[in-house]
């Protein structure tokens, strides 16, 4: 079990770090477009769509990375008065919504990506890039976040049942 | 089920879940999922994915990571710190001077970005550590950033204004012009407040200790610290207004500018860029996942017929044109606590604007009032987005309670600004008349 | 029991691809929310939402196919890679000269039925919304094709390909940034519908030349309805929808032509816009360029080939092409 957790953690950390460099690519593409459009008066047909795609994959894949860092912000104005165990008990209920959200995003995201793949859907522009690679990032991103949430949830579950916080690994 | 009851259930569960400590993104998204499932069953669930795909395709959101990355580099390369050192030297004896400077920089930032989140997080990264390091209270430091950051949608360019204009048929240029003076008015109110409060309570924003004050010669020498940030600002603003590139593209140029200035500072190392990339990724994900959740929730609420609620409300308002106008502002304010501006525009404008026009009010002025009201929405709990952005960048140990407290005076000031523009419509209308004629 | 079943009230959500402020939105909303309600004696109650209210415009085809919304209005350009023949309806530049010709092609020559058949394969019922022109507004005049050289134009689809061939530099800029981009000169021209659309986007405030002829006259807007939702309706309501939507296409085309005229007058009078018309030689070059693109679309699948052949036969009859 712990090995499984460590694997998920590692995937989200390394993949997230790798994906975070997409930003440099994004800057490069946009600056290139501005350069060729303004200086050479020859805009590309691809830069706008490519930058949008980089951005799309970037944000959707980073959900798990952020969850690994427990970076999705919340309000603890009420819960800070509760004991850790009470908080864990509450989380065991409220986090079901997290699973509903990620689960649906994964399930319907597979649907969305599959349809797009079957028809080899492309953007309706002159450049016409295929859309399915980016659409496939939706179920992937949802899955990564879901699995990271499972780790978090099991931690809370243990704490709620045993009253003991698991050791930080 | 009536729309009144649905509203109560949806908003009630939002507040409850948020209070129980579930992260905001999952509160919004989760309630969206459950809501769409109850309302439309299995086929309704696809809406959630569709909204996520929509968020991945919003061009205006590209500015978020770009602005954050620019600020990260400026902060890590020490440019930001030098800027604040300089500010502190120049405004040495002035209490609260750094927070005043922050509001001014926010105002300039607002002229570069069309959305609020980008400016708030960027300024949080740059200004917050600099102010806290020099003994400013959290209240003043965080309040000035989240209040100043919200100016992004009032001072042009502004995405909500474009939305409002295309929905109501107003001139975009006119509405942009209408936002300028109210934006400056708010900035002035913030500055006055900070100045007065820190004058009487020096511990909120301490002046530079007398032994650290320097001669005019040294002040002038330290000016070289601002040359680079000023060049970046000129690059970004200039490229937008000179027609070289769009507002979103300009933020990419800002990134290049930031990297170049880090190189000039001899701080440009791979580790610095790497670290900036990772932190930018985390902050961007935080913002965009909240937006995905918010889009899902708003879509469900709109799909249940939120505009019907607005129609009911309109019919139950007592007569008198001022009563109607004020009620609308109150509705905006309440919705602003819960939804994002784009959602409120969708729900309210089709119902409100025809009424406003038939009462003989100027719809352009009403649009400016609306955007000013939305600025408050960015700060008002429970769902003020700027509050959550603050939480993500605030130093460890900052609680949501601290943040909620920090924004109170600024929300009041925004309210005062709103009332001033209601009483003196010329503040919003003078510039558009000038530019349109 | 049959009686009570027929009195059942059906509630639909339909989302438009048009923003609530656009001129074409209000008549659609009135039609779906009030007229249909009246015609069906309250048995079909539709809520008509503006663009983006429930689902992103870009995903409207999928959302409607899956039944998340019961119906949608859109431009078939969005899904022309999934339903290739849709490109012929929405994306054949310089084919028809008047909206009446376009309607004749759809409803009398059988193109509308082809569209219906192709969309039925995707669980959708298809209706053309109206035929209307697409024309460009820009910051520089265009009288000859040479004037297009280096012109930075916000464009998409086959029109963009045509403009590229003619030497223009086409740019893709999202609608929310279009006004500012035009104002500052990041782009110098754009087509957003024709005169009416340009006014909606406030482009005449910042661009003063209206370019003729129309790049296209086509049924670029359509209504798609989820087939399951449609077939769940009793036959008499389906008949009402079929009949009234067809009548509406004709009626709206006529009304819209008038709106276009009024809009152009407004542009000329209030915004001091100049109308530039390309000389006949240039128009001919433009059509030749466009026809190469028609052939490209015809190669996509059997239905597209048939549709383009139909189109060419009709245009020959009209003596527009040889
Ligand atoms: Na702005
Ligand atoms: Na709020």
Short mmCIF file of N, CA and C in Angstrom, two decimals, chain B residues 295-430:
data_model
loop_
_atom_site.label_atom_id
_atom_site.label_comp_id
_atom_site.label_asym_id
_atom_site.label_seq_id
_atom_site.Cartn_x
_atom_site.Cartn_y
_atom_site.Cartn_z
N UNK B 295 -16.99 27.69 -12.92
CA UNK B 295 -17.73 27.61 -14.18
C UNK B 295 -18.80 26.52 -14.08
N UNK B 296 -18.45 25.37 -13.51
CA UNK B 296 -19.42 24.26 -13.37
C UNK B 296 -20.61 24.72 -12.54
N UNK B 297 -20.28 25.32 -11.41
CA UNK B 297 -21.35 25.74 -10.50
C UNK B 297 -22.26 26.77 -11.17
N UNK B 298 -21.65 27.78 -11.79
CA UNK B 298 -22.44 28.83 -12.42
C UNK B 298 -23.31 28.27 -13.54
N UNK B 299 -22.75 27.31 -14.30
CA UNK B 299 -23.51 26.72 -15.41
C UNK B 299 -24.75 26.00 -14.87
N UNK B 300 -24.58 25.29 -13.77
CA UNK B 300 -25.73 24.58 -13.19
C UNK B 300 -26.77 25.58 -12.71
N UNK B 301 -26.27 26.63 -12.04
CA UNK B 301 -27.20 27.63 -11.51
C UNK B 301 -27.94 28.34 -12.63
N UNK B 302 -27.23 28.66 -13.70
CA UNK B 302 -27.89 29.31 -14.84
C UNK B 302 -28.89 28.36 -15.48
N UNK B 303 -28.49 27.08 -15.59
CA UNK B 303 -29.36 26.09 -16.22
C UNK B 303 -30.65 25.85 -15.47
N UNK B 304 -30.64 26.08 -14.16
CA UNK B 304 -31.88 25.89 -13.39
C UNK B 304 -32.82 27.08 -13.56
N UNK B 305 -32.34 28.12 -14.20
CA UNK B 305 -33.21 29.27 -14.44
C UNK B 305 -33.00 30.41 -13.46
N UNK B 306 -31.72 30.72 -13.18
CA UNK B 306 -31.42 31.80 -12.24
C UNK B 306 -32.04 33.12 -12.70
N UNK B 307 -32.15 33.30 -14.03
CA UNK B 307 -32.69 34.58 -14.51
C UNK B 307 -34.17 34.72 -14.09
N UNK B 308 -34.86 33.58 -13.91
CA UNK B 308 -36.25 33.65 -13.45
C UNK B 308 -36.31 34.29 -12.07
N UNK B 309 -35.33 33.92 -11.23
CA UNK B 309 -35.27 34.51 -9.89
C UNK B 309 -35.13 36.02 -10.00
N UNK B 310 -34.27 36.45 -10.94
CA UNK B 310 -34.06 37.88 -11.12
C UNK B 310 -35.36 38.55 -11.58
N UNK B 311 -36.08 37.87 -12.47
CA UNK B 311 -37.35 38.45 -12.93
C UNK B 311 -38.33 38.58 -11.76
N UNK B 312 -38.41 37.52 -10.93
CA UNK B 312 -39.28 37.58 -9.75
C UNK B 312 -38.88 38.75 -8.85
N UNK B 313 -37.57 38.85 -8.60
CA UNK B 313 -37.08 39.91 -7.72
C UNK B 313 -37.43 41.29 -8.28
N UNK B 314 -37.26 41.45 -9.60
CA UNK B 314 -37.55 42.74 -10.22
C UNK B 314 -39.00 43.14 -10.01
N UNK B 315 -39.89 42.12 -10.06
CA UNK B 315 -41.30 42.44 -9.95
C UNK B 315 -41.70 42.80 -8.53
N UNK B 316 -40.90 42.35 -7.55
CA UNK B 316 -41.30 42.59 -6.17
C UNK B 316 -40.66 43.84 -5.57
N UNK B 317 -39.84 44.54 -6.37
CA UNK B 317 -39.20 45.75 -5.83
C UNK B 317 -40.23 46.87 -5.74
N UNK B 318 -40.26 47.58 -4.62
CA UNK B 318 -41.16 48.72 -4.52
C UNK B 318 -40.79 49.78 -5.55
N UNK B 319 -41.75 50.61 -5.92
CA UNK B 319 -41.55 51.58 -7.00
C UNK B 319 -40.45 52.57 -6.71
N UNK B 320 -40.27 53.49 -7.64
CA UNK B 320 -39.25 54.51 -7.45
C UNK B 320 -37.97 54.08 -8.11
N UNK B 321 -37.42 54.92 -9.00
CA UNK B 321 -36.27 54.47 -9.76
C UNK B 321 -35.04 54.28 -8.90
N UNK B 322 -34.90 55.09 -7.86
CA UNK B 322 -33.71 54.93 -7.01
C UNK B 322 -33.78 53.66 -6.19
N UNK B 323 -35.00 53.31 -5.75
CA UNK B 323 -35.15 52.06 -5.00
C UNK B 323 -34.72 50.89 -5.87
N UNK B 324 -35.13 50.94 -7.14
CA UNK B 324 -34.77 49.84 -8.05
C UNK B 324 -33.27 49.78 -8.26
N UNK B 325 -32.67 50.94 -8.50
CA UNK B 325 -31.22 50.97 -8.73
C UNK B 325 -30.47 50.41 -7.52
N UNK B 326 -30.89 50.84 -6.34
CA UNK B 326 -30.17 50.41 -5.13
C UNK B 326 -30.39 48.92 -4.89
N UNK B 327 -31.62 48.45 -5.13
CA UNK B 327 -31.86 47.02 -4.97
C UNK B 327 -30.96 46.22 -5.91
N UNK B 328 -30.83 46.70 -7.14
CA UNK B 328 -29.96 46.00 -8.09
C UNK B 328 -28.52 45.94 -7.57
N UNK B 329 -28.05 47.03 -7.02
CA UNK B 329 -26.69 47.04 -6.48
C UNK B 329 -26.56 46.03 -5.34
N UNK B 330 -27.62 45.95 -4.54
CA UNK B 330 -27.56 44.99 -3.42
C UNK B 330 -27.55 43.56 -3.96
N UNK B 331 -28.36 43.31 -5.00
CA UNK B 331 -28.36 41.97 -5.60
C UNK B 331 -26.97 41.65 -6.17
N UNK B 332 -26.38 42.61 -6.86
CA UNK B 332 -25.02 42.42 -7.38
C UNK B 332 -24.06 42.07 -6.24
N UNK B 333 -24.20 42.82 -5.16
CA UNK B 333 -23.29 42.62 -4.04
C UNK B 333 -23.43 41.21 -3.48
N UNK B 334 -24.69 40.78 -3.29
CA UNK B 334 -24.91 39.45 -2.72
C UNK B 334 -24.42 38.37 -3.69
N UNK B 335 -24.76 38.51 -4.97
CA UNK B 335 -24.29 37.53 -5.94
C UNK B 335 -22.76 37.56 -6.02
N UNK B 336 -22.21 38.77 -5.86
CA UNK B 336 -20.75 38.92 -5.90
C UNK B 336 -20.06 38.14 -4.81
N UNK B 337 -20.75 37.93 -3.70
CA UNK B 337 -20.18 37.11 -2.64
C UNK B 337 -20.07 35.65 -3.06
N UNK B 338 -20.86 35.26 -4.05
CA UNK B 338 -20.99 33.84 -4.38
C UNK B 338 -20.43 33.45 -5.75
N UNK B 339 -20.62 34.31 -6.75
CA UNK B 339 -20.32 33.90 -8.13
C UNK B 339 -19.22 34.77 -8.71
N UNK B 340 -18.73 34.37 -9.89
CA UNK B 340 -17.74 35.23 -10.53
C UNK B 340 -18.45 36.20 -11.47
N UNK B 341 -17.79 37.33 -11.80
CA UNK B 341 -18.48 38.38 -12.57
C UNK B 341 -19.12 37.89 -13.87
N UNK B 342 -18.41 37.00 -14.59
CA UNK B 342 -18.96 36.54 -15.87
C UNK B 342 -20.32 35.88 -15.66
N UNK B 343 -20.44 35.07 -14.60
CA UNK B 343 -21.70 34.40 -14.31
C UNK B 343 -22.79 35.40 -13.97
N UNK B 344 -22.43 36.43 -13.20
CA UNK B 344 -23.42 37.43 -12.79
C UNK B 344 -23.90 38.23 -14.00
N UNK B 345 -22.97 38.51 -14.92
CA UNK B 345 -23.36 39.22 -16.14
C UNK B 345 -24.41 38.41 -16.90
N UNK B 346 -24.15 37.11 -17.03
CA UNK B 346 -25.08 36.22 -17.75
C UNK B 346 -26.47 36.23 -17.12
N UNK B 347 -26.48 36.16 -15.79
CA UNK B 347 -27.76 35.99 -15.09
C UNK B 347 -28.52 37.31 -15.04
N UNK B 348 -27.81 38.40 -14.75
CA UNK B 348 -28.51 39.66 -14.43
C UNK B 348 -28.75 40.61 -15.59
N UNK B 349 -27.73 40.81 -16.45
CA UNK B 349 -27.87 41.89 -17.43
C UNK B 349 -29.11 41.76 -18.32
N UNK B 350 -29.46 40.55 -18.79
CA UNK B 350 -30.64 40.50 -19.67
C UNK B 350 -31.91 41.01 -18.98
N UNK B 351 -31.96 40.86 -17.65
CA UNK B 351 -33.15 41.30 -16.92
C UNK B 351 -33.02 42.76 -16.50
N UNK B 352 -31.83 43.14 -16.03
CA UNK B 352 -31.67 44.45 -15.39
C UNK B 352 -31.56 45.60 -16.39
N UNK B 353 -30.78 45.40 -17.44
CA UNK B 353 -30.44 46.55 -18.28
C UNK B 353 -31.65 47.17 -18.98
N UNK B 354 -32.59 46.35 -19.49
CA UNK B 354 -33.78 46.98 -20.08
C UNK B 354 -34.55 47.83 -19.06
N UNK B 355 -34.62 47.35 -17.81
CA UNK B 355 -35.30 48.11 -16.75
C UNK B 355 -34.59 49.44 -16.52
N UNK B 356 -33.26 49.36 -16.40
CA UNK B 356 -32.45 50.55 -16.16
C UNK B 356 -32.65 51.59 -17.27
N UNK B 357 -32.63 51.09 -18.51
CA UNK B 357 -32.79 52.00 -19.64
C UNK B 357 -34.17 52.65 -19.63
N UNK B 358 -35.21 51.84 -19.32
CA UNK B 358 -36.56 52.39 -19.34
C UNK B 358 -36.78 53.39 -18.21
N UNK B 359 -35.97 53.29 -17.14
CA UNK B 359 -36.09 54.26 -16.05
C UNK B 359 -35.36 55.57 -16.38
N UNK B 360 -34.66 55.56 -17.50
CA UNK B 360 -33.98 56.78 -17.90
C UNK B 360 -32.56 56.90 -17.36
N UNK B 361 -32.04 55.82 -16.78
CA UNK B 361 -30.62 55.85 -16.35
C UNK B 361 -29.74 55.57 -17.56
N UNK B 362 -28.49 56.01 -17.45
CA UNK B 362 -27.53 55.74 -18.52
C UNK B 362 -26.97 54.32 -18.36
N UNK B 363 -27.16 53.44 -19.36
CA UNK B 363 -26.68 52.06 -19.21
C UNK B 363 -25.15 51.98 -19.11
N UNK B 364 -24.44 52.95 -19.66
CA UNK B 364 -22.98 52.94 -19.55
C UNK B 364 -22.56 53.18 -18.10
N UNK B 365 -23.21 54.14 -17.51
CA UNK B 365 -22.96 54.42 -16.08
C UNK B 365 -23.30 53.18 -15.25
N UNK B 366 -24.41 52.55 -15.56
CA UNK B 366 -24.80 51.35 -14.84
C UNK B 366 -23.74 50.25 -15.01
N UNK B 367 -23.17 50.17 -16.21
CA UNK B 367 -22.11 49.18 -16.45
C UNK B 367 -20.90 49.44 -15.56
N UNK B 368 -20.54 50.71 -15.43
CA UNK B 368 -19.40 51.04 -14.57
C UNK B 368 -19.73 50.69 -13.11
N UNK B 369 -20.95 51.01 -12.69
CA UNK B 369 -21.36 50.67 -11.32
C UNK B 369 -21.27 49.16 -11.12
N UNK B 370 -21.71 48.42 -12.16
CA UNK B 370 -21.68 46.97 -12.07
C UNK B 370 -20.25 46.47 -11.86
N UNK B 371 -19.32 46.99 -12.68
CA UNK B 371 -17.94 46.52 -12.55
C UNK B 371 -17.35 46.91 -11.19
N UNK B 372 -17.70 48.11 -10.70
CA UNK B 372 -17.22 48.51 -9.36
C UNK B 372 -17.76 47.56 -8.31
N UNK B 373 -19.00 47.16 -8.49
CA UNK B 373 -19.60 46.22 -7.55
C UNK B 373 -18.90 44.87 -7.61
N UNK B 374 -18.52 44.46 -8.82
CA UNK B 374 -17.82 43.19 -8.98
C UNK B 374 -16.45 43.22 -8.32
N UNK B 375 -15.84 44.40 -8.29
CA UNK B 375 -14.56 44.53 -7.59
C UNK B 375 -14.73 44.17 -6.13
N UNK B 376 -15.84 44.61 -5.55
CA UNK B 376 -16.11 44.24 -4.16
C UNK B 376 -16.26 42.73 -4.08
N UNK B 377 -16.91 42.17 -5.09
CA UNK B 377 -17.12 40.72 -5.12
C UNK B 377 -15.83 39.93 -5.06
N UNK B 378 -14.75 40.49 -5.61
CA UNK B 378 -13.47 39.78 -5.54
C UNK B 378 -12.95 39.70 -4.11
N UNK B 379 -13.45 40.60 -3.26
CA UNK B 379 -12.94 40.65 -1.89
C UNK B 379 -13.90 40.10 -0.86
N UNK B 380 -15.19 39.99 -1.20
CA UNK B 380 -16.14 39.63 -0.16
C UNK B 380 -16.20 38.14 0.09
N UNK B 381 -16.17 37.75 1.36
CA UNK B 381 -16.33 36.36 1.70
C UNK B 381 -17.76 35.90 1.42
N UNK B 382 -18.05 34.64 1.30
CA UNK B 382 -17.08 33.55 1.39
C UNK B 382 -16.30 33.31 0.09
N UNK B 383 -16.79 33.81 -1.06
CA UNK B 383 -16.16 33.39 -2.31
C UNK B 383 -15.40 34.50 -3.03
N UNK B 384 -14.77 35.40 -2.27
CA UNK B 384 -13.96 36.41 -2.96
C UNK B 384 -12.70 35.74 -3.47
N UNK B 385 -12.55 35.70 -4.78
CA UNK B 385 -11.40 34.96 -5.33
C UNK B 385 -10.08 35.52 -4.83
N UNK B 386 -9.99 36.86 -4.71
CA UNK B 386 -8.73 37.44 -4.27
C UNK B 386 -8.33 36.96 -2.88
N UNK B 387 -9.32 36.62 -2.06
CA UNK B 387 -9.01 36.13 -0.72
C UNK B 387 -8.25 34.81 -0.81
N UNK B 388 -8.69 33.98 -1.74
CA UNK B 388 -8.05 32.67 -1.87
C UNK B 388 -6.68 32.81 -2.52
N UNK B 389 -6.57 33.73 -3.46
CA UNK B 389 -5.27 33.95 -4.08
C UNK B 389 -4.28 34.44 -3.02
N UNK B 390 -4.77 35.32 -2.13
CA UNK B 390 -3.94 35.82 -1.04
C UNK B 390 -3.47 34.68 -0.15
N UNK B 391 -4.43 33.82 0.16
CA UNK B 391 -4.09 32.71 1.07
C UNK B 391 -2.97 31.87 0.48
N UNK B 392 -3.00 31.68 -0.83
CA UNK B 392 -2.01 30.82 -1.46
C UNK B 392 -0.62 31.46 -1.45
N UNK B 393 -0.52 32.77 -1.43
CA UNK B 393 0.81 33.39 -1.49
C UNK B 393 1.25 33.97 -0.15
N UNK B 394 0.32 34.08 0.80
CA UNK B 394 0.67 34.68 2.08
C UNK B 394 1.67 33.77 2.80
N UNK B 395 2.52 34.37 3.64
CA UNK B 395 3.50 33.57 4.37
C UNK B 395 2.81 32.57 5.30
N UNK B 396 3.51 31.49 5.60
CA UNK B 396 2.96 30.45 6.46
C UNK B 396 2.47 31.07 7.76
N UNK B 397 1.39 30.53 8.29
CA UNK B 397 0.87 31.06 9.54
C UNK B 397 -0.23 32.08 9.34
N UNK B 398 -0.44 32.49 8.08
CA UNK B 398 -1.53 33.42 7.81
C UNK B 398 -2.83 32.61 7.71
N UNK B 399 -3.81 32.98 8.51
CA UNK B 399 -5.06 32.24 8.45
C UNK B 399 -6.06 32.99 7.58
N UNK B 400 -7.10 32.26 7.20
CA UNK B 400 -8.15 32.90 6.41
C UNK B 400 -8.76 34.04 7.23
N UNK B 401 -8.80 33.89 8.55
CA UNK B 401 -9.32 34.94 9.41
C UNK B 401 -8.54 36.24 9.23
N UNK B 402 -7.21 36.13 9.20
CA UNK B 402 -6.36 37.31 8.99
C UNK B 402 -6.75 37.99 7.68
N UNK B 403 -6.94 37.14 6.66
CA UNK B 403 -7.21 37.70 5.33
C UNK B 403 -8.58 38.37 5.31
N UNK B 404 -9.58 37.70 5.89
CA UNK B 404 -10.93 38.29 5.94
C UNK B 404 -10.87 39.66 6.63
N UNK B 405 -10.12 39.72 7.74
CA UNK B 405 -10.04 40.99 8.46
C UNK B 405 -9.34 42.06 7.63
N UNK B 406 -8.32 41.64 6.87
CA UNK B 406 -7.54 42.64 6.13
C UNK B 406 -8.36 43.34 5.06
N UNK B 407 -9.38 42.67 4.55
CA UNK B 407 -10.07 43.30 3.42
C UNK B 407 -11.22 44.20 3.86
N UNK B 408 -11.63 44.11 5.13
CA UNK B 408 -12.82 44.86 5.56
C UNK B 408 -12.74 46.35 5.19
N UNK B 409 -11.65 47.04 5.63
CA UNK B 409 -11.62 48.47 5.29
C UNK B 409 -11.66 48.72 3.78
N UNK B 410 -11.05 47.82 3.02
CA UNK B 410 -10.98 48.05 1.58
C UNK B 410 -12.33 47.83 0.91
N UNK B 411 -13.08 46.86 1.42
CA UNK B 411 -14.43 46.68 0.87
C UNK B 411 -15.28 47.91 1.18
N UNK B 412 -15.12 48.44 2.40
CA UNK B 412 -15.88 49.64 2.75
C UNK B 412 -15.50 50.79 1.82
N UNK B 413 -14.18 50.93 1.55
CA UNK B 413 -13.75 52.00 0.65
C UNK B 413 -14.33 51.80 -0.75
N UNK B 414 -14.36 50.54 -1.20
CA UNK B 414 -14.95 50.27 -2.51
C UNK B 414 -16.42 50.67 -2.52
N UNK B 415 -17.09 50.39 -1.38
CA UNK B 415 -18.49 50.77 -1.26
C UNK B 415 -18.66 52.28 -1.31
N UNK B 416 -17.75 52.98 -0.62
CA UNK B 416 -17.79 54.44 -0.64
C UNK B 416 -17.60 54.95 -2.07
N UNK B 417 -16.64 54.35 -2.77
CA UNK B 417 -16.39 54.72 -4.16
C UNK B 417 -17.63 54.51 -5.00
N UNK B 418 -18.28 53.38 -4.78
CA UNK B 418 -19.50 53.07 -5.54
C UNK B 418 -20.57 54.14 -5.29
N UNK B 419 -20.75 54.50 -4.01
CA UNK B 419 -21.76 55.51 -3.67
C UNK B 419 -21.41 56.85 -4.32
N UNK B 420 -20.11 57.19 -4.29
CA UNK B 420 -19.70 58.46 -4.90
C UNK B 420 -20.07 58.48 -6.38
N UNK B 421 -19.80 57.35 -7.07
CA UNK B 421 -20.10 57.33 -8.51
C UNK B 421 -21.62 57.29 -8.75
N UNK B 422 -22.37 56.70 -7.81
CA UNK B 422 -23.83 56.75 -7.94
C UNK B 422 -24.32 58.19 -7.81
N UNK B 423 -23.75 58.92 -6.84
CA UNK B 423 -24.18 60.30 -6.59
C UNK B 423 -23.68 61.26 -7.67
N UNK B 424 -22.49 60.97 -8.19
CA UNK B 424 -21.93 61.86 -9.22
C UNK B 424 -21.63 61.07 -10.49
N UNK B 425 -22.66 60.79 -11.28
CA UNK B 425 -22.48 59.96 -12.48
C UNK B 425 -21.43 60.53 -13.43
N UNK B 426 -21.17 61.85 -13.33
CA UNK B 426 -20.22 62.46 -14.25
C UNK B 426 -18.83 61.83 -14.14
N UNK B 427 -18.51 61.29 -12.96
CA UNK B 427 -17.19 60.67 -12.80
C UNK B 427 -17.03 59.54 -13.81
N UNK B 428 -18.12 58.80 -14.05
CA UNK B 428 -18.06 57.70 -15.02
C UNK B 428 -18.32 58.19 -16.44
N UNK B 429 -19.12 59.24 -16.58
CA UNK B 429 -19.61 59.58 -17.91
C UNK B 429 -18.82 60.67 -18.64
N UNK B 430 -18.04 61.43 -17.87
CA UNK B 430 -17.36 62.56 -18.48
C UNK B 430 -16.36 62.12 -19.56
#
